[in-house]
Amino acid sequence: MDKLVVDYKVRPTLLLPVAAVGGYVLGMTSAMLGVTSAMTCTEAVETRIGAHYNDQLRELHMLKYEPLDALKQIIAKCRDEELEHLDTAVDHGARRAPLYKLQFEAIKAGCSVAIWLCDRI
């Protein structure tokens, strides 16, 4: 990914270290609540990240600029990998977690806020 940042001359978010720590803490906390809660966390994160990748692909597609085709393929591959993680989480009991809907929606909302902030800072 670092090479893509250089190749496409984009500025990474200044919040990258905060996002990394936040992701670690979220993962550790959900794991401490048990396997199904960890799977719920994975499902929620991957749902939101998959949607974010789709948003990026839509924006790039609207540009109709051929040199971005390789980037679109990379983003699509990343999105597909994230959605595989989502499927794995569901297959491993994400929806059987205590208070599933509350956990799922809270984590997904937190991811949405993090993405919004990272897009701007």
Short mmCIF file of C-alpha atoms in Angstrom, two decimals:
data_model
loop_
_atom_site.label_atom_id
_atom_site.label_comp_id
_atom_site.label_asym_id
_atom_site.label_seq_id
_atom_site.Cartn_x
_atom_site.Cartn_y
_atom_site.Cartn_z
CA MET A 1 0.00 0.00 0.00
CA ASP A 2 2.85 2.40 0.70
CA LYS A 3 3.92 2.10 -2.94
CA LEU A 4 0.40 3.02 -4.08
CA VAL A 5 0.47 6.14 -1.91
CA VAL A 6 3.66 7.21 -3.68
CA ASP A 7 2.56 6.09 -7.17
CA TYR A 8 -0.77 7.93 -7.01
CA LYS A 9 0.58 10.91 -5.05
CA VAL A 10 -2.00 10.76 -2.28
CA ARG A 11 -1.60 11.89 1.29
CA PRO A 12 -2.40 9.18 3.81
CA THR A 13 -4.56 10.15 6.74
CA LEU A 14 -2.78 11.67 9.70
CA LEU A 15 -4.98 9.46 11.87
CA LEU A 16 -3.38 6.20 10.67
CA PRO A 17 -1.63 5.51 14.01
CA VAL A 18 -4.86 6.25 15.90
CA ALA A 19 -6.84 4.00 13.56
CA ALA A 20 -4.31 1.18 14.05
CA VAL A 21 -4.51 1.41 17.84
CA GLY A 22 -8.31 1.69 17.71
CA GLY A 23 -8.54 -1.41 15.53
CA TYR A 24 -6.28 -3.34 17.88
CA VAL A 25 -8.26 -2.31 20.97
CA LEU A 26 -11.56 -3.12 19.27
CA GLY A 27 -10.29 -6.55 18.24
CA MET A 28 -8.88 -7.34 21.69
CA THR A 29 -12.03 -6.17 23.46
CA SER A 30 -14.35 -8.17 21.24
CA ALA A 31 -12.12 -11.25 21.60
CA MET A 32 -12.27 -10.94 25.39
CA LEU A 33 -16.07 -11.09 25.11
CA GLY A 34 -15.83 -14.44 23.34
CA VAL A 35 -15.56 -15.98 19.90
CA THR A 36 -19.04 -14.99 18.73
CA SER A 37 -18.48 -11.38 19.77
CA ALA A 38 -15.14 -11.35 17.93
CA MET A 39 -16.94 -12.69 14.87
CA THR A 40 -19.63 -10.01 15.24
CA CYS A 41 -16.88 -7.39 15.35
CA THR A 42 -15.32 -8.84 12.20
CA GLU A 43 -18.67 -8.91 10.41
CA ALA A 44 -19.42 -5.29 11.32
CA VAL A 45 -15.97 -3.97 10.40
CA GLU A 46 -15.85 -5.86 7.11
CA THR A 47 -19.39 -4.78 6.21
CA ARG A 48 -18.42 -1.13 6.62
CA ILE A 49 -15.02 -1.49 4.99
CA GLY A 50 -16.56 -3.33 2.04
CA ALA A 51 -19.05 -0.50 1.59
CA HIS A 52 -16.21 2.04 1.78
CA TYR A 53 -14.29 0.21 -0.94
CA ASN A 54 -17.46 0.19 -3.06
CA ASP A 55 -17.82 3.95 -2.54
CA GLN A 56 -14.22 4.45 -3.68
CA LEU A 57 -14.75 2.26 -6.74
CA ARG A 58 -17.88 4.22 -7.71
CA GLU A 59 -16.00 7.52 -7.47
CA LEU A 60 -13.10 6.20 -9.55
CA HIS A 61 -15.45 4.70 -12.13
CA MET A 62 -17.21 8.05 -12.57
CA LEU A 63 -13.87 9.66 -13.47
CA LYS A 64 -13.59 7.45 -16.59
CA TYR A 65 -9.83 7.87 -16.56
CA GLU A 66 -8.07 4.79 -17.97
CA PRO A 67 -4.80 5.14 -16.00
CA LEU A 68 -6.86 4.45 -12.85
CA ASP A 69 -7.99 1.03 -14.08
CA ALA A 70 -5.12 -0.76 -12.31
CA LEU A 71 -5.98 1.02 -9.06
CA LYS A 72 -9.63 0.03 -9.43
CA GLN A 73 -8.57 -3.61 -9.80
CA ILE A 74 -6.46 -3.40 -6.63
CA ILE A 75 -9.30 -1.83 -4.66
CA ALA A 76 -11.77 -4.44 -5.97
CA LYS A 77 -9.40 -7.24 -4.91
CA CYS A 78 -9.02 -5.71 -1.42
CA ARG A 79 -12.79 -5.35 -1.15
CA ASP A 80 -13.33 -8.97 -2.17
CA GLU A 81 -10.83 -10.15 0.45
CA GLU A 82 -12.60 -8.13 3.15
CA LEU A 83 -15.95 -9.59 2.14
CA GLU A 84 -14.46 -13.09 2.41
CA HIS A 85 -13.57 -12.24 6.02
CA LEU A 86 -17.18 -11.13 6.54
CA ASP A 87 -18.48 -14.46 5.19
CA THR A 88 -16.06 -16.35 7.43
CA ALA A 89 -17.26 -14.40 10.47
CA VAL A 90 -20.89 -15.21 9.71
CA ASP A 91 -20.00 -18.88 9.14
CA HIS A 92 -18.29 -18.93 12.54
CA GLY A 93 -21.23 -17.66 14.58
CA ALA A 94 -21.17 -13.86 14.39
CA ARG A 95 -24.96 -13.71 14.53
CA ARG A 96 -25.15 -15.90 17.64
CA ALA A 97 -23.36 -13.36 19.84
CA PRO A 98 -25.17 -11.97 22.88
CA LEU A 99 -26.74 -8.63 21.94
CA TYR A 100 -25.67 -9.26 18.34
CA LYS A 101 -27.61 -6.40 16.76
CA LEU A 102 -26.42 -3.86 19.34
CA GLN A 103 -22.77 -4.92 18.95
CA PHE A 104 -22.99 -5.02 15.16
CA GLU A 105 -24.59 -1.60 14.78
CA ALA A 106 -22.35 0.08 17.37
CA ILE A 107 -19.17 -1.24 15.78
CA LYS A 108 -20.34 -0.44 12.26
CA ALA A 109 -21.24 3.12 13.35
CA GLY A 110 -17.84 3.52 14.99
CA CYS A 111 -16.17 2.39 11.77
CA SER A 112 -18.25 4.90 9.82
CA VAL A 113 -17.10 7.71 12.09
CA ALA A 114 -13.47 6.56 11.81
CA ILE A 115 -13.68 6.46 8.01
CA TRP A 116 -15.32 9.89 7.92
CA LEU A 117 -12.58 11.36 10.10
CA CYS A 118 -9.76 9.64 8.20
CA ASP A 119 -11.14 10.95 4.92
CA ARG A 120 -10.87 14.49 6.25
CA ILE A 121 -7.73 14.52 8.40
#
